[in-house]
Short mmCIF file of C-alpha atoms in Angstrom, two decimals:
data_model
loop_
_atom_site.label_atom_id
_atom_site.label_comp_id
_atom_site.label_asym_id
_atom_site.label_seq_id
_atom_site.Cartn_x
_atom_site.Cartn_y
_atom_site.Cartn_z
CA MET A 1169 81.83 63.96 -130.01
CA ARG A 1170 85.15 63.63 -131.69
CA GLY A 1171 86.28 65.97 -134.49
CA GLY A 1172 82.76 67.27 -134.96
CA GLU A 1173 81.40 63.74 -135.41
CA SER A 1174 79.10 61.97 -133.00
CA VAL A 1175 79.99 58.45 -131.93
CA GLN A 1176 76.99 56.05 -131.77
CA PRO A 1177 77.06 53.12 -129.33
CA PRO A 1178 77.38 49.74 -130.97
CA GLU A 1179 74.11 47.92 -131.59
CA ARG A 1180 73.47 44.71 -129.66
CA PRO A 1181 72.76 41.59 -131.66
CA ALA A 1182 69.18 40.31 -131.65
CA PRO A 1183 68.54 37.44 -129.25
CA PRO A 1184 68.12 34.03 -130.82
CA TYR A 1185 64.55 32.90 -131.49
CA TYR A 1186 63.72 29.44 -130.17
CA GLY A 1187 60.03 29.26 -131.11
CA PRO A 1188 56.99 28.94 -128.77
CA GLN A 1189 57.83 27.36 -125.43
CA PRO A 1190 55.62 24.63 -123.89
CA TYR A 1191 53.45 25.48 -120.87
CA TYR A 1192 54.10 23.29 -117.86
CA GLY A 1193 51.42 24.73 -115.52
CA PRO A 1194 51.82 26.05 -111.99
CA PRO A 1195 54.01 24.14 -109.56
CA ALA A 1196 50.98 22.96 -107.56
CA TYR A 1197 50.39 20.12 -110.03
CA TYR A 1198 53.73 18.55 -109.22
CA PRO A 1199 53.69 16.85 -105.79
CA GLY A 1200 56.78 17.66 -103.81
CA TYR A 1201 57.60 20.86 -105.72
CA GLY A 1202 56.48 24.42 -105.35
CA TYR A 1203 54.18 25.81 -102.71
CA PRO A 1204 51.93 23.27 -100.92
CA GLN A 1205 48.38 22.90 -102.21
CA PRO A 1206 45.76 20.15 -101.79
CA TYR A 1207 45.99 17.43 -104.38
CA PRO A 1208 43.07 17.86 -106.82
CA HIS A 1209 42.16 14.13 -106.86
CA ALA A 1210 42.51 13.29 -103.16
CA PHE A 1211 40.00 10.90 -101.56
CA ALA A 1212 37.89 11.87 -98.56
CA PRO A 1213 39.17 10.47 -95.26
CA PRO A 1214 37.19 7.58 -93.74
CA PRO A 1215 34.60 8.45 -91.11
CA ILE A 1216 35.53 8.40 -87.45
CA PRO A 1217 33.56 6.16 -85.04
CA ARG A 1218 31.86 7.85 -82.10
CA PRO A 1219 31.13 5.18 -79.48
CA ARG A 1220 28.12 5.61 -77.20
CA GLY A 1221 29.88 4.11 -74.22
CA VAL A 1222 32.60 1.57 -73.61
CA PRO A 1223 32.98 -0.58 -76.78
CA THR A 1224 31.96 -4.19 -76.29
CA ARG A 1225 31.81 -7.23 -78.56
CA ALA A 1226 28.83 -8.90 -76.85
CA PRO A 1227 26.09 -7.38 -79.12
CA PHE A 1228 28.03 -8.43 -82.21
CA ILE A 1229 28.38 -12.03 -80.99
CA ILE A 1230 24.68 -12.31 -80.09
CA GLY A 1231 23.74 -10.74 -83.42
CA ALA A 1232 25.96 -13.23 -85.28
CA VAL A 1233 24.30 -16.17 -83.50
CA GLY A 1234 20.88 -14.77 -84.39
CA SER A 1235 21.96 -14.33 -88.03
CA PHE A 1236 23.04 -17.97 -88.36
CA PHE A 1237 19.84 -19.10 -86.66
CA ALA A 1238 17.73 -16.92 -88.96
CA ALA A 1239 19.58 -18.29 -92.02
CA GLY A 1240 18.56 -21.85 -91.19
CA MET A 1241 14.98 -20.88 -90.40
CA SER A 1242 14.63 -18.82 -93.57
CA ILE A 1243 15.55 -21.88 -95.67
CA ALA A 1244 13.00 -24.04 -93.82
CA PHE A 1245 10.35 -21.33 -94.04
CA GLY A 1246 10.96 -20.87 -97.75
CA VAL A 1247 10.80 -24.58 -98.54
CA LEU A 1248 7.59 -25.09 -96.57
CA ASN A 1249 6.02 -22.00 -98.11
CA MET A 1250 6.88 -23.11 -101.63
CA PHE A 1251 5.56 -26.67 -101.29
CA ALA A 1252 2.43 -25.63 -99.40
CA PHE A 1253 1.55 -22.77 -101.74
CA TRP A 1254 -0.79 -24.96 -103.81
CA SER A 1255 -2.31 -26.75 -100.81
CA PRO A 1256 -5.91 -26.03 -99.72
CA THR A 1257 -4.60 -24.03 -96.76
CA PRO A 1258 -1.63 -21.64 -97.18
CA PHE A 1259 1.31 -22.62 -95.00
CA PHE A 1260 1.37 -19.33 -93.10
CA PHE A 1261 -2.14 -20.02 -91.71
CA THR A 1262 -1.37 -23.52 -90.45
CA LEU A 1263 0.06 -24.75 -87.14
CA GLY A 1264 3.41 -25.38 -88.83
CA GLY A 1265 3.45 -21.83 -90.13
CA LEU A 1266 2.77 -20.57 -86.62
CA ILE A 1267 5.71 -22.50 -85.15
CA ALA A 1268 8.11 -21.61 -87.99
CA GLY A 1269 7.06 -17.94 -87.92
CA VAL A 1270 7.62 -17.63 -84.16
CA ILE A 1271 11.06 -19.24 -84.37
CA LEU A 1272 12.06 -17.03 -87.31
CA GLY A 1273 10.85 -13.92 -85.47
CA VAL A 1274 12.88 -14.80 -82.35
CA ALA A 1275 15.98 -15.37 -84.51
CA VAL A 1276 15.58 -11.95 -86.14
CA LEU A 1277 15.19 -10.39 -82.67
CA LEU A 1278 18.57 -11.82 -81.69
CA GLN A 1279 20.04 -10.57 -84.96
CA LEU A 1280 18.86 -7.03 -84.17
CA LEU A 1281 21.29 -6.87 -81.25
CA GLY A 1282 24.10 -6.73 -83.80
CA PHE A 1283 22.74 -3.38 -84.98
CA HIS A 1284 22.62 -2.23 -81.39
CA GLY A 1285 26.36 -2.97 -81.40
CA MET A 1286 26.79 -0.72 -84.45
CA TRP A 1287 25.12 2.12 -82.56
CA ARG A 1288 26.98 1.52 -79.30
CA ASN A 1289 30.45 0.92 -80.73
CA TYR A 1290 30.38 3.19 -83.81
CA GLY A 1291 27.64 5.69 -83.03
CA SER A 1292 25.79 4.68 -86.22
CA ARG A 1293 22.33 6.22 -86.50
CA MET A 1294 21.48 3.75 -89.23
CA GLY A 1295 22.18 0.92 -86.82
CA ALA A 1296 19.90 2.52 -84.23
CA ALA A 1297 17.16 2.98 -86.85
CA SER A 1298 17.45 -0.68 -87.88
CA MET A 1299 17.11 -1.80 -84.27
CA VAL A 1300 14.12 0.42 -83.41
CA TYR A 1301 12.21 -0.32 -86.62
CA GLY A 1302 13.14 -3.99 -86.34
CA PHE A 1303 11.27 -4.39 -83.06
CA ALA A 1304 8.11 -2.99 -84.64
CA ALA A 1305 8.42 -5.16 -87.77
CA VAL A 1306 9.10 -8.37 -85.81
CA ALA A 1307 6.20 -7.60 -83.46
CA VAL A 1308 3.79 -7.37 -86.41
CA PHE A 1309 5.26 -10.56 -87.92
CA LEU A 1310 4.83 -12.48 -84.65
CA LEU A 1311 1.29 -11.14 -84.26
CA ALA A 1312 0.41 -12.28 -87.79
CA SER A 1313 1.90 -15.72 -87.09
CA LEU A 1314 -0.04 -16.14 -83.85
CA LEU A 1315 -3.39 -14.94 -85.25
CA GLY A 1316 -3.03 -16.59 -88.65
CA THR A 1317 -4.60 -19.87 -87.58
CA LEU A 1318 -7.69 -18.03 -86.30
CA ALA A 1319 -8.37 -16.48 -89.72
CA VAL A 1320 -8.95 -19.84 -91.48
CA GLN A 1321 -12.32 -21.56 -91.82
CA MET A 1322 -12.72 -24.94 -93.54
CA GLU A 1323 -15.78 -25.61 -95.70
CA CYS A 1324 -16.77 -28.78 -97.52
CA ASN A 1325 -19.27 -28.88 -100.37
CA TRP A 1326 -20.06 -31.73 -102.75
CA GLY A 1327 -17.14 -33.75 -101.47
CA TRP A 1328 -14.59 -30.96 -101.82
CA CYS A 1329 -12.99 -29.29 -98.80
CA PHE A 1330 -11.23 -25.95 -99.03
CA ALA A 1331 -10.07 -23.20 -96.67
CA ILE A 1332 -11.44 -19.70 -96.54
CA VAL A 1333 -9.11 -17.08 -95.08
CA ALA A 1334 -10.68 -13.97 -93.61
CA TRP A 1335 -9.76 -10.63 -95.10
CA TRP A 1336 -8.06 -9.48 -91.92
CA GLY A 1337 -5.82 -12.56 -92.06
CA TRP A 1338 -4.59 -11.63 -95.54
CA ALA A 1339 -4.17 -8.02 -94.41
CA LEU A 1340 -2.00 -9.11 -91.48
CA LEU A 1341 0.06 -11.37 -93.73
CA LEU A 1342 0.69 -8.70 -96.37
CA THR A 1343 1.54 -6.09 -93.72
CA ALA A 1344 3.96 -8.44 -91.96
CA TYR A 1345 5.75 -9.35 -95.20
CA ALA A 1346 5.96 -5.71 -96.27
CA MET A 1347 7.37 -4.58 -92.92
CA MET A 1348 9.90 -7.43 -92.80
CA GLY A 1349 10.99 -6.63 -96.33
CA ALA A 1350 11.50 -2.97 -95.44
CA LEU A 1351 13.43 -4.07 -92.32
CA PHE A 1352 15.93 -6.08 -94.37
CA ILE A 1353 16.37 -3.16 -96.78
CA VAL A 1354 17.21 -0.87 -93.85
CA GLN A 1355 19.59 -3.48 -92.43
CA GLY A 1356 21.36 -3.78 -95.77
CA THR A 1357 21.82 -0.02 -95.85
CA ALA A 1358 23.26 -0.12 -92.32
CA PHE A 1359 25.85 -2.73 -93.37
CA ILE A 1360 26.91 -0.62 -96.36
CA VAL A 1361 27.11 2.60 -94.33
CA ASN A 1362 29.26 0.97 -91.60
CA ARG A 1363 31.57 -0.93 -93.96
CA HIS A 1364 34.58 1.17 -92.89
CA PHE A 1365 34.10 0.20 -89.25
CA LEU A 1366 33.13 -3.46 -89.64
CA GLY A 1367 36.16 -4.52 -91.68
CA SER A 1368 36.19 -7.94 -93.44
CA GLY A 1369 36.92 -6.40 -96.86
CA GLY A 1370 33.93 -6.32 -99.18
CA ALA A 1371 31.79 -8.67 -97.06
CA PRO A 1372 29.68 -5.85 -95.50
CA VAL A 1373 28.83 -4.50 -98.97
CA ALA A 1374 27.91 -8.01 -100.18
CA THR A 1375 25.73 -8.49 -97.10
CA GLY A 1376 24.02 -5.17 -97.70
CA VAL A 1377 23.28 -5.94 -101.35
CA LEU A 1378 21.88 -9.40 -100.54
CA LEU A 1379 19.72 -8.02 -97.73
CA ILE A 1380 18.32 -5.30 -99.99
CA ILE A 1381 17.48 -7.86 -102.69
CA ALA A 1382 15.89 -10.23 -100.15
CA GLY A 1383 13.90 -7.38 -98.62
CA SER A 1384 12.61 -6.34 -102.03
CA PHE A 1385 11.49 -9.91 -102.71
CA LEU A 1386 9.72 -10.18 -99.35
CA ALA A 1387 7.94 -6.85 -99.78
CA SER A 1388 6.54 -8.06 -103.12
CA PHE A 1389 4.90 -11.07 -101.36
CA LEU A 1390 4.78 -13.28 -104.47
CA LEU A 1391 8.58 -13.36 -104.82
CA ALA A 1392 8.79 -14.01 -101.09
CA VAL A 1393 7.29 -17.43 -101.68
CA PHE A 1394 9.37 -18.20 -104.77
CA GLY A 1395 12.88 -17.15 -103.77
CA GLY A 1396 12.77 -14.36 -101.20
CA PHE A 1397 13.63 -16.52 -98.20
CA PHE A 1398 16.31 -18.37 -100.19
CA VAL A 1399 18.09 -15.07 -100.93
CA LEU A 1400 17.76 -14.12 -97.27
CA ALA A 1401 19.68 -17.23 -96.14
CA PRO A 1402 23.09 -16.36 -97.69
CA ALA A 1403 22.64 -12.73 -96.62
CA MET A 1404 22.22 -13.85 -93.01
CA ILE A 1405 25.20 -16.20 -93.23
CA VAL A 1406 27.57 -13.55 -94.59
CA GLY A 1407 26.13 -10.98 -92.18
CA GLY A 1408 26.76 -13.30 -89.24
CA ILE A 1409 30.39 -13.71 -90.27
CA VAL A 1410 30.78 -9.93 -90.58
CA LEU A 1411 29.26 -9.34 -87.13
CA ALA A 1412 31.41 -12.05 -85.54
CA ARG A 1413 34.58 -10.48 -86.98
CA ALA A 1414 33.56 -6.85 -86.45
CA ARG A 1415 36.31 -4.58 -85.17
CA LEU A 1416 36.10 -2.48 -82.04
CA PRO A 1417 37.21 1.17 -82.09
CA LEU A 1418 40.33 2.10 -80.18
CA MET A 1419 39.56 4.31 -77.24
CA PRO A 1420 42.12 7.01 -76.24
CA MET A 1421 44.01 6.20 -73.07
CA GLN A 1422 42.98 8.35 -70.16
CA ALA A 1423 45.47 9.77 -67.69
CA LEU A 1424 45.56 7.88 -64.41
CA PRO A 1425 44.65 9.87 -61.32
CA ARG A 1426 47.63 10.96 -59.29
CA VAL A 1427 46.93 9.25 -56.01
CA PRO A 1428 49.81 8.66 -53.55
CA THR A 1429 50.45 4.98 -53.23
CA MET A 1430 52.44 5.21 -50.00
CA SER A 1431 52.94 7.73 -47.26
CA PRO A 1432 56.03 9.91 -47.49
CA PRO A 1433 58.95 8.92 -45.23
CA ALA A 1434 59.30 10.66 -41.91
CA GLN A 1435 61.83 13.48 -41.65
CA ALA A 1436 65.02 12.21 -40.06
CA SER A 1437 66.71 14.42 -37.46
CA PHE A 1438 70.49 14.60 -37.37
CA PRO A 1439 72.63 16.06 -34.56
CA PRO A 1440 74.31 19.36 -35.35
CA VAL A 1441 77.85 19.16 -36.65
CA GLY A 1442 80.43 21.54 -35.20
CA PRO A 1443 81.91 22.60 -31.90
CA PRO A 1444 79.54 22.64 -28.99
CA GLY A 1445 78.21 25.96 -28.06
CA PRO A 1446 75.08 27.97 -27.90
CA TYR A 1447 72.93 27.76 -30.97
CA PRO A 1448 70.23 30.18 -31.88
#
């Protein structure tokens, strides 16, 4: 207070108004800045193989050989089935069908060892399921091929001869085709599931898709005659290439046991240094 008058402090000027400011979000959305947080669009890491023993390439090689063998036999089986479909006796119930069916079944048995390699080298349960179910499906297919010729009876009336197939023969045939079709669907799923381990780019996925389509055709029976075995051939060829080029998992190096390689040297004795005299 000065001279009976109060002195007021000077008023501060109003801050400048710049309008609404943009919102840039928390620093977690900017990689490399701010506190670390998981990226919102990150991909899941690939699965890790869990070998069921020492990895080996032998099952893959045998499976690849069986795949190539099955590819050739599937073409022959499809051609003979298609041309003999309108014959008096279906091809599957003839001696040629018996021979072709047995050879095709043996080829698929060799191909199943490739899925044993998926289970042994990668720990894939789908590979183990394909192998176990494959033995049952191939056994039924071989049984139907061996007993198919016994289900046919030829009859001739008024100059016409035709074949009569027993009901159990048709039942065996339909069951064998359905089980083989389901087998190829399971195998295609195993190729797709193990695509990260097998390598070869998109070839495992292509093999899986072709096997699923071929299995669906075989399970329908009618499409098995008109195209099912022809779709199976390229699936087996690509699958054989994938199995032949399949990668093996890297096993961690184990520490070598610490075993002495040579005996330690004997302790050398030196004469005492110093003036002679009594020593304790």
